Amino acid sequence: MNENFDRAPGAGRSRNFPADPGLMTGAGDADSKTPLFNQREPLRQPRTTPPFTENSIGSVSDMPDGDYRRQSRPPQSPNSNNTSASRGGNDVDSMIKSSKLSANAPEFVPLGFNQYDDSAYYDDSDAYYGEPTLADTVTDFLGHLSSSPGSFESDVEYITGILNSWVTTEELLKELVELIYTQSTSIPNFAYTGARLCNYLSHHLIITPASGNFRQLLLIRCQTEFQQRDAAVRGEPETQKKFHSYVLFLGELYLHLEIKSGQGPPVRARVLLGALKDLLISLFSNPVDANLICAVKLLKLTGSVLDDAWKESGESHMGELIKRIEDIVLDATCSRDVRQMLLKLVELRSSDWGRVHAAAAASSATPDNDPNYFMNEPTFYTEDGTPFTAADPDYAEKYQEMLDRQDYFHDVYGENGNEVYDFEDEMEPEIEEAFEHFCLESERKRQQ
């Protein structure tokens, strides 16, 4: 049997020598072939490697390129003498003994560490090249929230704490607003999370310069884009695409941005209500497919809320918008698919945006005020198989016909409407015998 045989699972599969002879048992024994540690791949050197002496490494010829890129000494031959290897091991030991690092330290945080992406501050050679900026930090945070939106609730407080330590001047606050606005209108499907983040920061950021707090500066930034709406809806496809992202972000912002009042619950930003109406009018003013699709998305997102807000103030803006959509369906040269989208939107609004109101109380419920009045009624079938319920206008007549038919087949149907079979007349002799045997066996087991 092979002398290297080992009963441990997987033993003997890897017999590579480690790079450092100091890790071998009996470094001076030329016949020794079993290392203390079996390594499939060399360990990655830390970013802050202490300067090795000329003879600190016995052999690196088997290491992949780059693992010891900071060493100035070329690789040695595997046949280097053991004296040089021992001296290298002693140098390493002396540096470890003189180190001021402590294993009992409560926490070690490298300079420039970022829990989301610290690789951004190192180049390909692992050399640290500067402190992270506010833009780096915010980009990391937003990228994390974009890839893991479910962690928003657990991470937003920590993110806000970091931003409060960063944003200490008016210039930095404006930079933060611009970064969040840009990311929310450029990262796909990030408008929802971006609007939630804006609402949280508007209530929890500490700094409030004379030019305005976070919410006020954000609305000023949105106003800048709003003023260019008429040119944007007629611009190049790329310009229209950016404008559509802005429109949908503003819709999310209207749904999530809350303004605390002195009395009562928080309210939505009233200024955004009028802005969304003007944006929809601008989109409909140039009824190309891209603009119409954006308008449909915005109304599906905010239509019910906008409709309720305008009704409360006695305004009929939603009716005017729907009338404009109907005119576009009749006159505009939009594609068939977009025309179907517009028709579905009109249908959605006619059904109160798909909302189902609470059913009337059982005592006052009638077929007129409760759409679920006949929900639990049984379903019957006519002679030709047509189903009908109590909600059917001809229910009484069809039900009487069914009763008459049951009376006609009285000998076939029982009282509960189920068909009655005479098992004794229909059983084959063998089946009848087996059935009697089964009954006798069942009775015998029951009596035991």
Short mmCIF file of N, CA and C in Angstrom, two decimals, residues 405-406 409-420:
data_model
loop_
_atom_site.label_atom_id
_atom_site.label_comp_id
_atom_site.label_asym_id
_atom_site.label_seq_id
_atom_site.Cartn_x
_atom_site.Cartn_y
_atom_site.Cartn_z
N ARG A 405 -88.23 20.08 -13.39
CA ARG A 405 -87.46 18.98 -13.97
C ARG A 405 -87.07 17.97 -12.90
N GLN A 406 -86.76 18.41 -11.69
CA GLN A 406 -86.44 17.48 -10.61
C GLN A 406 -87.65 16.65 -10.22
N PHE A 409 -88.16 13.87 -12.72
CA PHE A 409 -87.24 12.75 -12.53
C PHE A 409 -87.18 12.36 -11.05
N HIS A 410 -88.36 12.33 -10.40
CA HIS A 410 -88.38 12.06 -8.97
C HIS A 410 -87.83 10.67 -8.65
N ASP A 411 -88.09 9.74 -9.56
CA ASP A 411 -87.61 8.38 -9.30
C ASP A 411 -86.11 8.24 -9.48
N VAL A 412 -85.51 9.18 -10.21
CA VAL A 412 -84.08 9.10 -10.47
C VAL A 412 -83.28 9.89 -9.45
N TYR A 413 -83.82 11.07 -9.02
CA TYR A 413 -83.10 11.94 -8.10
C TYR A 413 -83.69 11.85 -6.71
N GLY A 414 -82.84 11.91 -5.71
CA GLY A 414 -83.29 11.92 -4.33
C GLY A 414 -83.68 13.32 -3.89
N GLU A 415 -83.93 13.46 -2.58
CA GLU A 415 -84.36 14.75 -2.06
C GLU A 415 -83.28 15.81 -2.15
N ASN A 416 -82.02 15.40 -2.06
CA ASN A 416 -80.94 16.36 -2.10
C ASN A 416 -80.44 16.62 -3.52
N GLY A 417 -81.10 16.12 -4.51
CA GLY A 417 -80.71 16.39 -5.88
C GLY A 417 -79.67 15.46 -6.42
N ASN A 418 -79.15 14.54 -5.61
CA ASN A 418 -78.15 13.59 -6.09
C ASN A 418 -78.84 12.38 -6.70
N GLU A 419 -78.23 11.84 -7.72
CA GLU A 419 -78.82 10.69 -8.40
C GLU A 419 -78.74 9.45 -7.53
N VAL A 420 -79.82 8.69 -7.51
CA VAL A 420 -79.90 7.50 -6.66
C VAL A 420 -79.63 6.27 -7.52
#
